[in-house]
Coordinates of C-alpha atoms in Angstrom, one line a residue:
Chain A
M73 CA 107.0 92.8 141.0
A74 CA 109.0 93.3 137.9
Y75 CA 107.0 93.7 134.8
D76 CA 107.2 90.1 132.3
Y77 CA 107.9 91.3 129.0
E78 CA 109.4 87.6 127.9
K79 CA 105.9 86.4 127.0
H80 CA 105.9 88.7 124.2
I81 CA 109.4 88.2 123.0
R82 CA 110.5 85.2 120.9
P83 CA 112.9 82.9 122.6
G84 CA 116.2 82.7 121.2
K85 CA 115.8 85.7 119.3
L86 CA 117.8 87.9 121.9
P87 CA 120.1 89.8 122.4
H88 CA 119.1 92.8 120.0
I89 CA 121.3 94.2 117.6
W90 CA 120.7 98.2 119.3
C91 CA 123.6 99.6 120.9
P92 CA 124.3 100.3 124.7
G93 CA 122.7 103.7 125.5
C94 CA 120.1 103.2 122.2
G95 CA 116.4 104.0 123.2
H96 CA 114.7 101.3 121.0
G97 CA 114.6 99.1 123.7
I98 CA 113.0 101.6 126.3
I99 CA 110.6 102.2 123.2
M100 CA 109.8 98.6 122.6
K101 CA 109.6 97.6 126.3
G102 CA 106.8 100.5 126.5
M103 CA 105.0 99.2 123.2
I104 CA 105.2 95.6 124.8
R105 CA 103.3 97.5 127.8
A106 CA 100.9 99.1 125.9
F107 CA 100.1 95.8 123.6
E108 CA 99.0 94.0 127.0
A109 CA 97.2 97.2 128.5
C110 CA 95.4 96.8 125.1
G111 CA 94.5 93.3 125.2
L112 CA 96.0 92.9 121.8
E113 CA 96.0 89.0 120.6
K114 CA 99.3 87.8 119.2
N115 CA 97.7 85.9 116.2
N116 CA 95.6 88.7 115.9
T117 CA 98.1 91.4 115.5
A118 CA 100.8 92.1 112.7
I119 CA 103.7 94.5 113.5
I120 CA 105.4 95.7 110.3
S121 CA 108.4 97.5 109.8
G122 CA 111.0 98.9 107.3
I123 CA 114.5 98.7 107.3
G124 CA 117.2 100.3 109.7
C125 CA 118.0 99.8 113.7
A126 CA 114.2 100.4 114.9
S127 CA 112.8 98.1 111.8
R128 CA 114.9 95.3 113.7
M129 CA 112.1 95.2 116.1
T130 CA 110.1 93.0 114.1
G131 CA 112.5 90.6 114.6
Y132 CA 112.2 90.1 118.4
M133 CA 108.4 90.3 118.8
D134 CA 106.3 87.0 119.3
Y135 CA 103.6 88.5 116.7
N136 CA 103.1 88.0 113.1
T137 CA 105.8 90.1 111.8
L138 CA 106.7 91.8 108.5
H139 CA 110.3 93.0 108.1
T140 CA 109.8 94.7 104.5
A141 CA 112.0 96.8 102.5
H142 CA 113.3 100.3 103.0
G143 CA 110.4 103.0 103.6
R144 CA 107.6 100.5 102.4
A145 CA 106.2 99.3 105.9
A146 CA 103.2 101.3 105.8
A147 CA 102.4 100.2 102.4
F148 CA 102.5 96.9 103.0
A149 CA 100.7 97.4 106.3
T150 CA 97.9 99.2 104.2
G151 CA 97.6 95.8 102.4
V152 CA 97.5 93.6 105.2
K153 CA 95.0 95.8 107.0
M154 CA 92.7 96.4 104.1
A155 CA 92.9 92.3 103.4
K156 CA 92.1 91.8 107.2
P157 CA 90.6 94.8 109.0
E158 CA 89.8 93.0 111.8
M159 CA 93.5 92.2 112.6
D160 CA 95.6 95.1 114.8
V161 CA 98.4 96.5 112.6
I162 CA 101.1 98.2 113.8
V163 CA 103.7 99.6 112.2
V164 CA 107.5 100.6 113.4
G165 CA 110.2 102.3 111.8
G166 CA 112.9 105.2 112.0
D167 CA 113.0 108.6 110.5
G168 CA 114.6 108.1 107.6
D169 CA 112.6 104.9 106.9
G170 CA 109.1 106.7 107.3
T171 CA 109.9 110.4 106.3
A172 CA 112.4 110.1 103.4
I173 CA 112.2 106.9 101.4
G174 CA 109.1 106.3 102.9
G175 CA 107.8 109.6 103.2
N176 CA 105.1 109.2 100.3
H177 CA 103.6 106.1 101.8
F178 CA 103.6 107.6 105.3
I179 CA 101.6 110.8 104.0
H180 CA 99.1 108.7 102.3
A181 CA 98.5 106.3 105.1
C182 CA 97.8 109.5 107.1
R183 CA 95.3 110.4 104.3
R184 CA 93.5 107.6 104.0
N185 CA 93.1 107.3 108.0
I186 CA 93.4 103.6 107.7
D187 CA 93.2 102.1 111.4
M188 CA 96.9 101.4 112.1
T189 CA 99.2 102.4 114.9
Y190 CA 102.8 103.9 113.6
V191 CA 105.3 104.4 116.2
I192 CA 108.1 106.4 114.6
M193 CA 111.4 106.5 116.6
N194 CA 113.3 109.3 115.6
N195 CA 116.8 109.1 116.2
S196 CA 118.0 112.1 114.1
I197 CA 120.2 110.0 111.8
Y198 CA 120.6 107.0 109.5
G199 CA 122.1 105.0 112.3
M200 CA 122.0 101.6 110.7
T201 CA 124.5 102.9 107.9
G202 CA 126.9 104.7 109.9
G203 CA 125.5 108.1 110.5
Q204 CA 124.4 110.1 107.7
F205 CA 122.1 112.9 107.8
S206 CA 118.5 112.2 107.7
P207 CA 115.3 114.2 107.1
C208 CA 115.0 114.9 110.9
T209 CA 118.9 115.7 111.3
P210 CA 119.1 119.0 113.0
T211 CA 120.2 121.9 110.8
G212 CA 123.8 122.6 111.1
A213 CA 124.4 119.0 113.1
L214 CA 127.1 116.4 112.0
A215 CA 126.9 113.7 109.9
S216 CA 129.0 111.6 108.3
T217 CA 127.5 113.1 104.9
T218 CA 127.2 116.6 106.6
V219 CA 130.7 117.3 108.1
Y220 CA 130.8 120.7 107.7
G221 CA 127.4 121.1 109.3
N222 CA 124.0 120.0 107.9
P223 CA 122.4 122.4 105.4
D224 CA 119.1 120.8 105.4
P225 CA 115.9 122.2 106.8
T226 CA 114.3 119.5 109.7
F227 CA 111.0 117.4 109.1
D228 CA 108.7 117.8 111.9
I229 CA 107.2 114.4 111.9
A230 CA 104.0 115.5 114.2
K231 CA 103.1 118.3 111.9
L232 CA 103.7 116.2 108.7
A233 CA 101.2 113.4 110.1
I234 CA 98.7 116.2 110.9
G235 CA 98.9 117.9 107.8
A236 CA 98.7 114.8 105.9
G237 CA 95.4 114.0 107.9
A238 CA 96.3 111.7 110.9
T239 CA 93.6 111.7 113.4
F240 CA 95.8 110.7 116.2
V241 CA 99.4 112.4 116.6
A242 CA 101.6 112.0 119.8
R243 CA 105.0 112.9 120.4
G244 CA 107.4 111.2 123.3
T245 CA 110.9 110.5 124.3
A246 CA 112.9 107.6 125.2
F247 CA 113.7 109.3 128.9
H248 CA 109.8 109.4 129.5
A249 CA 109.4 106.0 129.6
A250 CA 105.8 105.5 131.3
Q251 CA 104.4 108.3 128.8
I252 CA 105.5 106.0 125.8
E253 CA 103.1 103.0 127.0
K254 CA 99.9 105.5 127.3
L255 CA 100.8 107.1 124.0
V256 CA 100.8 104.0 122.0
A257 CA 98.2 102.7 124.0
E258 CA 96.0 105.7 123.0
G259 CA 97.0 105.5 119.9
I260 CA 96.0 101.9 119.4
R261 CA 92.3 102.4 121.1
H262 CA 92.0 105.5 118.5
K263 CA 90.1 104.5 115.2
G264 CA 92.1 105.6 112.3
L265 CA 96.0 106.4 111.6
A266 CA 97.6 106.9 114.9
V267 CA 101.3 108.5 114.6
I268 CA 103.4 108.4 117.6
E269 CA 106.8 109.9 117.2
I270 CA 109.2 108.7 120.1
L271 CA 112.4 111.2 120.2
D272 CA 115.6 108.7 121.4
D273 CA 118.8 110.6 119.5
C274 CA 121.1 107.8 118.6
P275 CA 124.0 107.6 120.7
T276 CA 126.7 106.0 118.2
T277 CA 126.3 108.1 115.0
Y278 CA 124.7 111.1 116.1
G279 CA 125.7 111.7 119.8
R280 CA 129.4 111.0 119.6
R281 CA 129.9 113.3 116.6
N282 CA 127.7 115.8 118.1
K283 CA 129.7 116.4 120.9
F284 CA 127.3 115.0 123.7
R285 CA 129.9 113.5 126.2
S286 CA 127.6 110.6 127.3
V287 CA 124.4 109.0 126.6
I288 CA 123.3 110.1 130.2
D289 CA 123.7 113.9 128.7
M290 CA 121.6 112.9 125.8
M291 CA 119.0 111.5 128.1
K292 CA 119.1 114.9 130.1
R293 CA 118.7 116.8 127.0
L294 CA 115.5 114.7 126.2
K295 CA 114.1 115.4 129.6
E296 CA 115.1 118.8 129.4
I297 CA 113.7 120.4 126.0
A298 CA 110.2 118.0 126.7
V299 CA 107.2 120.1 127.5
P300 CA 104.0 118.8 128.0
V301 CA 101.3 120.3 125.8
A302 CA 99.5 121.7 128.7
A303 CA 102.3 123.0 130.1
A304 CA 103.2 124.9 127.3
A305 CA 99.9 126.5 126.6
K306 CA 101.0 128.5 129.8
M307 CA 104.6 129.4 128.2
T308 CA 105.6 132.4 126.1
P309 CA 107.2 131.8 122.9
E310 CA 110.6 132.8 124.2
Q311 CA 110.1 130.5 127.3
L312 CA 109.1 127.4 124.4
E313 CA 112.3 128.5 122.2
G314 CA 114.2 124.9 121.8
K315 CA 111.7 123.0 123.3
V316 CA 110.0 120.2 121.9
L317 CA 106.2 119.6 122.8
T318 CA 105.0 116.2 124.0
G319 CA 101.6 114.4 124.7
V320 CA 98.8 114.2 122.6
L321 CA 99.4 117.1 120.0
H322 CA 96.3 116.0 117.8
K323 CA 93.2 114.0 117.9
E324 CA 90.0 113.9 115.7
E325 CA 87.4 111.8 114.5
R326 CA 87.3 111.1 110.8
P327 CA 85.8 108.3 108.8
E328 CA 88.2 105.5 108.8
Y329 CA 89.2 103.8 105.5
T330 CA 88.5 100.1 106.0
E331 CA 84.9 100.9 107.3
Q332 CA 84.8 103.5 104.4
Y333 CA 85.4 100.3 102.0
A334 CA 83.2 98.1 103.8
Q335 CA 80.4 100.5 102.6
V336 CA 81.7 100.5 98.7
I337 CA 81.2 96.8 99.1
S338 CA 77.7 97.1 100.1
R339 CA 76.9 99.4 97.5
A340 CA 78.6 97.7 95.0
K341 CA 76.6 94.3 96.2
G342 CA 73.5 96.7 96.2
A343 CA 73.8 97.8 92.8
Chain B
M169 CA 74.4 74.1 77.1
A170 CA 76.1 77.0 74.8
K171 CA 79.0 78.7 76.0
K172 CA 79.0 82.2 77.3
V173 CA 80.3 84.3 75.0
A174 CA 81.6 87.9 74.4
L175 CA 83.1 90.5 72.5
L176 CA 86.1 91.7 75.0
Q177 CA 89.2 93.7 75.2
G178 CA 92.3 92.0 76.2
N179 CA 92.7 93.7 79.5
D180 CA 89.1 93.0 80.6
A181 CA 89.8 89.3 79.5
C182 CA 92.7 89.5 82.2
A183 CA 90.2 91.0 84.9
Q184 CA 87.8 88.3 84.1
G185 CA 90.6 85.6 84.3
A186 CA 91.7 86.7 87.8
L187 CA 88.2 86.7 88.9
Y188 CA 88.0 83.1 87.6
A189 CA 90.8 82.4 89.4
G190 CA 89.4 83.8 92.7
C191 CA 91.5 86.7 92.7
N192 CA 90.0 88.7 95.6
F193 CA 92.5 91.9 96.2
F194 CA 93.9 94.1 93.7
G195 CA 96.4 97.0 94.3
G196 CA 97.5 99.2 91.9
Y197 CA 98.3 102.5 90.6
P198 CA 97.2 103.7 87.3
I199 CA 99.1 103.4 84.3
T200 CA 98.6 103.3 80.2
P201 CA 98.3 100.8 78.5
S202 CA 96.8 98.3 81.5
T203 CA 94.2 100.6 83.3
E204 CA 91.3 99.1 82.2
V205 CA 92.6 95.9 84.3
A206 CA 92.1 98.0 87.6
E207 CA 89.2 99.8 86.3
V208 CA 87.1 96.3 85.7
L209 CA 88.3 94.9 89.2
S210 CA 87.4 98.1 90.9
I211 CA 84.0 97.1 89.8
E212 CA 83.9 93.6 90.0
L213 CA 85.6 92.7 93.2
P214 CA 83.7 94.6 95.7
K215 CA 80.8 93.1 94.3
R216 CA 82.0 89.9 95.5
G217 CA 83.3 91.0 99.0
G218 CA 87.0 91.5 97.4
K219 CA 89.1 94.4 97.6
F220 CA 90.5 97.2 95.4
I221 CA 92.9 99.5 96.3
Q222 CA 94.7 102.4 94.3
M223 CA 98.0 102.9 96.0
E224 CA 100.1 106.0 95.9
D225 CA 102.4 104.7 93.6
E226 CA 103.6 101.8 91.8
I227 CA 105.9 100.5 94.7
A228 CA 103.2 100.9 97.3
A229 CA 100.6 98.7 94.9
M230 CA 103.1 95.9 94.6
A231 CA 103.6 96.6 98.8
S232 CA 100.0 96.3 99.2
I233 CA 99.3 93.0 97.4
I234 CA 102.3 91.3 99.0
G235 CA 100.7 92.3 102.5
A236 CA 97.4 91.3 101.4
S237 CA 98.5 87.8 100.1
L238 CA 100.4 87.0 103.4
T239 CA 96.8 87.0 104.9
G240 CA 95.9 84.3 102.4
Q241 CA 94.6 86.7 99.7
K242 CA 95.0 85.6 96.0
V243 CA 96.7 89.0 94.7
L244 CA 97.0 90.8 91.7
T245 CA 98.5 94.0 90.2
A246 CA 98.7 95.3 86.9
T247 CA 100.9 98.2 85.1
S248 CA 103.3 98.4 82.4
G249 CA 107.0 99.1 81.7
P250 CA 107.7 102.2 83.9
G251 CA 105.6 100.9 86.6
V252 CA 107.3 97.5 86.5
S253 CA 110.7 99.3 86.7
L254 CA 109.5 100.7 90.1
K255 CA 108.1 97.5 91.1
Q256 CA 111.2 95.3 90.8
E257 CA 112.5 96.2 94.6
L258 CA 109.6 94.4 95.6
I259 CA 109.3 91.7 93.1
G260 CA 112.5 91.0 94.4
Y261 CA 111.0 90.9 98.1
A262 CA 108.3 88.4 96.8
C263 CA 110.7 86.0 95.3
I264 CA 113.0 86.2 98.3
A265 CA 110.1 86.0 101.0
E266 CA 108.2 83.5 98.6
V267 CA 104.9 85.4 98.4
P268 CA 102.5 84.2 96.1
C269 CA 101.3 87.4 93.6
V270 CA 100.5 88.2 89.9
I271 CA 102.1 91.3 87.9
I272 CA 100.4 92.0 84.7
N273 CA 102.6 93.9 82.4
V274 CA 101.0 95.5 79.4
M275 CA 103.9 96.4 77.1
R276 CA 104.4 99.5 75.5
G277 CA 107.5 101.1 73.8
G278 CA 110.2 102.1 76.5
P279 CA 112.8 103.4 77.9
S280 CA 111.6 105.7 80.5
T281 CA 107.9 107.0 79.3
G282 CA 108.6 105.9 76.0
M283 CA 105.6 105.5 74.0
P284 CA 102.4 105.0 76.4
T285 CA 99.9 104.2 73.9
G286 CA 102.2 102.0 71.5
P287 CA 102.9 98.5 71.2
G288 CA 106.3 97.3 72.7
Q289 CA 108.0 93.6 73.7
S290 CA 111.0 95.0 75.2
D291 CA 110.3 94.2 78.9
V292 CA 111.0 90.4 78.4
Q293 CA 114.7 90.2 79.5
Q294 CA 113.6 92.7 82.3
A295 CA 111.2 90.1 83.4
K296 CA 114.0 87.7 83.6
W297 CA 116.7 90.0 85.3
G298 CA 115.1 93.3 86.5
T299 CA 115.4 92.8 90.3
H300 CA 118.8 92.5 91.6
G301 CA 120.2 88.7 93.2
D302 CA 119.5 85.1 92.2
H303 CA 115.9 84.2 92.3
P304 CA 113.4 81.8 90.0
V305 CA 111.3 83.7 87.1
I306 CA 107.9 82.7 86.0
A307 CA 106.8 84.9 83.1
L308 CA 103.6 84.0 80.4
V309 CA 103.1 85.9 77.3
P310 CA 99.7 85.2 76.0
A311 CA 98.6 86.2 72.3
S312 CA 95.2 86.4 72.1
V313 CA 91.9 87.7 74.3
Q314 CA 91.2 84.3 74.9
E315 CA 94.6 83.4 75.9
I316 CA 94.7 86.1 78.4
F317 CA 92.0 84.9 80.2
S318 CA 93.5 81.3 80.3
E319 CA 97.1 82.1 81.0
T320 CA 95.8 84.9 84.0
V321 CA 94.4 82.0 85.6
R322 CA 97.4 79.7 85.0
A323 CA 99.3 82.4 86.3
F324 CA 97.6 82.6 89.5
N325 CA 97.8 78.9 89.7
L326 CA 101.9 79.1 89.3
A327 CA 102.2 81.8 91.7
E328 CA 99.9 80.0 94.5
K329 CA 101.6 76.3 93.5
Y330 CA 105.4 77.8 93.3
R331 CA 104.8 80.5 96.1
M332 CA 106.4 83.3 94.2
P333 CA 105.5 86.2 91.9
V334 CA 104.6 85.4 88.3
Q335 CA 104.5 88.0 85.5
V336 CA 102.2 87.9 82.7
L337 CA 103.5 90.2 79.7
Y338 CA 101.2 91.2 76.7
D339 CA 101.9 93.9 74.3
E340 CA 99.6 96.7 74.1
I341 CA 97.8 95.4 70.9
V342 CA 96.8 92.2 72.5
G343 CA 95.9 94.5 75.7
H344 CA 93.4 96.5 73.6
M345 CA 92.4 94.3 70.9
R346 CA 88.8 93.1 71.1
E347 CA 88.0 89.6 70.1
R348 CA 85.4 86.8 70.7
I349 CA 86.0 85.1 73.9
E350 CA 84.5 82.0 75.1
F351 CA 84.1 81.9 78.8
P352 CA 85.2 78.9 80.6
E353 CA 82.3 77.2 83.2
P354 CA 83.6 76.9 86.7
G355 CA 85.5 73.9 87.0
E356 CA 86.6 73.7 83.5
L357 CA 89.9 75.2 84.1
E358 CA 91.9 74.0 87.1
V359 CA 92.3 76.7 89.8
I360 CA 94.9 76.2 92.5
N361 CA 95.4 77.3 95.9
R362 CA 98.6 77.5 97.9
T363 CA 99.3 74.6 100.4
E364 CA 98.9 75.6 103.9
P365 CA 100.7 73.6 106.8
T366 CA 99.3 71.2 108.9
V367 CA 102.2 71.0 111.3
S368 CA 101.2 72.3 114.8
P369 CA 101.8 76.0 115.0
E370 CA 104.8 75.5 117.3
D371 CA 106.4 73.3 114.7
Y372 CA 105.9 75.6 111.8
K373 CA 108.6 76.9 110.0
P374 CA 107.8 79.3 106.6
F375 CA 110.8 77.9 104.6
D376 CA 110.8 74.3 105.9
P377 CA 112.5 72.2 103.2
S378 CA 111.6 69.1 104.8
F379 CA 108.1 69.5 103.1
G380 CA 109.9 69.7 99.4
D381 CA 111.1 72.7 97.3
V382 CA 107.9 74.8 97.8
P383 CA 107.1 74.8 101.6
P384 CA 103.5 75.2 102.9
L385 CA 102.6 79.3 103.4
A386 CA 100.4 80.1 106.5
A387 CA 98.4 83.5 106.9
F388 CA 98.8 86.3 109.2
G389 CA 96.0 86.1 111.4
S390 CA 95.7 82.5 111.6
E391 CA 96.7 80.2 114.6
Y392 CA 100.2 80.2 113.0
R393 CA 102.3 83.1 113.8
F394 CA 105.6 83.7 111.9
H395 CA 108.3 86.2 110.7
V396 CA 108.9 87.5 107.0
T397 CA 112.0 89.4 106.1
G398 CA 113.7 90.8 102.7
L399 CA 116.8 89.4 104.2
N400 CA 118.4 86.0 103.6
K401 CA 117.1 83.9 106.0
A402 CA 117.2 80.2 107.5
A403 CA 114.5 77.9 107.0
D404 CA 112.6 79.2 110.3
G405 CA 112.2 82.6 108.7
F406 CA 114.9 84.5 110.6
P407 CA 117.7 86.3 109.1
T408 CA 121.2 84.7 109.1
T409 CA 124.5 84.8 107.6
K410 CA 125.6 81.3 108.0
A411 CA 127.1 80.5 104.5
N412 CA 125.5 77.1 104.4
L413 CA 121.9 78.4 105.6
V414 CA 121.9 81.1 103.1
D415 CA 123.4 78.8 100.3
D416 CA 120.9 76.5 100.8
E417 CA 118.0 78.6 100.8
Q418 CA 118.8 80.5 97.6
R419 CA 119.5 77.2 95.6
R420 CA 116.1 75.8 97.1
Q421 CA 114.4 79.1 95.4
I422 CA 115.8 78.2 92.1
R423 CA 115.3 74.5 92.3
K424 CA 111.7 74.9 92.7
V425 CA 111.1 76.6 89.0
D426 CA 114.2 74.8 87.5
G427 CA 113.1 71.0 88.7
A428 CA 109.3 72.1 87.7
Q429 CA 110.2 73.5 84.1
P430 CA 108.4 70.5 82.2
E431 CA 105.1 71.5 84.2
I432 CA 105.3 75.3 83.8
E433 CA 106.6 75.0 80.0
L434 CA 103.9 75.9 77.8
N435 CA 104.6 76.3 73.7
E436 CA 102.7 76.1 70.6
E437 CA 104.4 74.8 67.2
Y438 CA 102.4 75.2 64.0
L439 CA 103.8 73.3 60.9
T440 CA 107.4 72.9 62.9
E441 CA 107.5 69.3 62.1
D442 CA 109.1 69.5 58.2
A443 CA 110.4 73.0 59.1
E444 CA 113.5 74.4 57.7
V445 CA 113.1 77.8 58.8
I446 CA 111.0 78.1 62.1
I447 CA 109.9 81.7 63.3
F448 CA 110.1 82.4 67.0
A449 CA 107.4 85.1 68.1
Y450 CA 105.4 85.6 70.9
G451 CA 102.2 88.1 71.7
S452 CA 101.1 90.1 68.7
T453 CA 104.4 89.1 66.6
S454 CA 103.3 85.6 66.6
R455 CA 99.9 86.4 65.1
S456 CA 101.8 88.2 62.2
A457 CA 104.4 85.4 62.1
R458 CA 101.5 82.9 61.9
Y459 CA 99.8 84.6 58.7
A460 CA 103.4 84.6 57.2
V461 CA 104.0 80.9 57.8
N462 CA 100.4 80.4 55.8
E463 CA 101.2 82.6 53.1
M464 CA 105.0 80.7 52.6
R465 CA 103.5 77.6 53.1
K466 CA 101.3 78.4 49.8
E467 CA 104.8 78.8 47.5
G468 CA 106.2 75.7 49.1
I469 CA 108.1 77.1 51.6
K470 CA 108.8 74.8 54.5
V471 CA 108.5 77.2 57.4
G472 CA 106.9 76.9 60.8
L473 CA 106.3 79.0 63.9
F474 CA 107.5 78.4 67.9
R475 CA 105.5 80.2 70.0
P476 CA 106.2 80.3 73.8
I477 CA 103.3 81.0 75.7
T478 CA 105.7 80.4 78.8
L479 CA 108.6 82.4 78.1
W480 CA 110.5 81.9 81.2
P481 CA 111.7 79.5 82.2
F482 CA 112.9 79.6 78.5
P483 CA 112.2 76.4 76.6
E484 CA 115.8 75.6 76.2
K485 CA 115.2 72.0 75.5
R486 CA 113.1 72.2 72.7
I487 CA 114.6 75.2 70.6
A488 CA 117.9 73.4 70.8
E489 CA 116.1 70.2 69.2
L490 CA 114.5 72.6 66.8
G491 CA 118.0 74.3 66.0
K492 CA 119.3 71.2 64.8
Q493 CA 116.2 70.3 62.7
A494 CA 116.1 73.8 60.7
K495 CA 118.8 75.7 59.1
A496 CA 117.6 79.3 60.9
I497 CA 115.4 80.1 63.7
V498 CA 114.0 83.8 62.8
V499 CA 113.1 85.7 65.9
A500 CA 110.7 88.5 65.4
E501 CA 109.8 90.6 68.4
L502 CA 109.3 94.4 69.1
N503 CA 112.6 95.4 70.6
L504 CA 116.3 95.4 69.5
G505 CA 117.1 92.1 70.3
Q506 CA 116.3 90.6 73.2
M507 CA 114.7 86.8 73.1
N508 CA 117.2 86.3 70.0
L509 CA 119.9 86.2 72.4
E510 CA 118.6 83.4 74.5
V511 CA 117.4 81.3 71.1
E512 CA 121.3 81.9 70.1
R513 CA 122.7 80.7 73.6
V514 CA 120.6 77.5 73.6
T515 CA 120.8 76.6 70.0
K516 CA 124.7 76.9 70.3
G517 CA 125.7 77.9 66.8
S518 CA 123.6 74.8 65.2
C519 CA 121.5 77.1 63.2
E520 CA 121.3 80.7 62.1
V521 CA 119.3 83.3 64.2
P522 CA 118.6 86.2 62.1
F523 CA 116.8 88.7 63.8
L524 CA 113.9 91.4 63.1
G525 CA 112.9 93.7 65.5
R526 CA 110.7 96.9 65.2
V527 CA 110.4 99.9 67.8
D528 CA 108.5 102.6 66.3
G529 CA 105.1 102.0 67.9
E530 CA 103.9 99.8 64.9
P531 CA 103.4 96.0 64.7
I532 CA 105.8 93.7 62.9
N533 CA 103.7 92.7 59.8
P534 CA 103.9 89.6 57.9
G535 CA 105.7 91.0 54.9
Q536 CA 108.6 92.0 56.9
I537 CA 108.7 88.3 58.5
I538 CA 108.5 86.8 54.8
D539 CA 111.2 88.9 53.9
Q540 CA 113.3 88.0 56.4
V541 CA 112.5 84.0 56.1
K542 CA 113.5 84.6 52.6
E543 CA 116.6 85.7 53.0
V544 CA 117.8 82.7 54.6
K545 CA 119.8 80.8 52.5

């Protein structure tokens, strides 16, 4: 039987703005299945986004939704979670939104280990503004502002998150649709800041310019480069050249921020 | 019963006023000369079960209070000029999304890092025009420790009542000055909370104009679910580019303050009744001006003081009247010419508007004001 996504979508808000071939819809569906698997209650859940194609997801989802300013989603979300720790807080956005203009908020959300789930859709480009290079555009790639090839080194979002202190870090791709649900659900169940990066190169502003002949070619590439962490453990560095690890990359237990603050409150009241 | 009194610093009085108003969430970032507001609230809020968070930067502090306000909290941030410059992005967000919040700006010299420990009054036009786009503005300018307390309470009331950011601006002198303060008893000052919706969750629209110019605001985590965006939106909160809907929403937001100006406006007039020269001054400068008025009255000079406590919306009507009564309205402020432009605009040439400004980190003293008034022909 077909899965019923409709009950999570606001009536009348579709069609979405995403281009044919974009992976964002696949990711949204994976997230919906994860929400259901985790039993998230609509009234008790806030989905918070920044600005960009991925961030438009909040308009479609029938939850408490906050479409904030460019890069600021994690900071707004921190205010929501801090004020109402009993709420489930999901952050969504793109690579430019999260790691360039929002980079400071991203790393400090990781450092605090505040109990939120941050799904970051890495499409390798600024899509909504027409294809300028982002911190996640591969070096050498073509973008509307790097027509001679991108001179910038690239952020590894997962390493950035781990380095900043996120206690759950995972990576998937838009090709591996079933895994998205699994990773997001595990992130939601994790106590602390969970970062789930999903690779889904933008076909319109990245793919075309970088000589991908079709969306199918781009999806095939995601399939080919993705190596599950367990499989990677048995591979040589030469075999891993050009590959990207997927699955749960990092998991640890560390005190969660709102629980730490609850202790501040009891100490203040006791003083 | 004797009132509780204390010798208190202005910034401490701000924190105490916030607590009196029911503030239960503070998001901030350290900056001179406002930091004491954060320090006091970091101690006092958790004692009451409230939340204090020091964010990674000024923008994040502003974001955190907007997020918290949307869950129904009464929220505050405190900063100074450089911080306000950074916060402008999200002050605009709070305007368009109509999220109640209070922003304290303890004014120092500028531009840029300027003179962090010196006083300034050069952010008063920024309070009006700092964020891009058209939007309503309420800004209050207390001039004493007691008034910082009461104006902070009033700022919360106005933010909650009109569903918007309210700025309280006071210069470093008032912020760091210690004065006697009488604490109002609970209930003595009015405390207003936002209007919550009473319609069924299915019928709730976060910007529904059928409830007047200030639509009720639900809280995240309640039985109401809604969408908030910084895009131009229709009454249901969802983005739109339909010209008439965008226009309706923008004009309603401006109207909610324009239409309520008599209720929002607060001024003090001192010996203006027969005054031929009126000094327009606010904050610490108004204290020097009051002294100057008393000295000149001893000499028989007909001079008075107009002191705005609500700076924005500007007291246009009253200043226009005074412009017809007086030969001159002398504007004194710690900048190189800001509110004098507004006085000139509304008096339309009916009187002279001599200007006295200072930006060297020192206060304007009464002698300077007396000299300026005596120059009026």
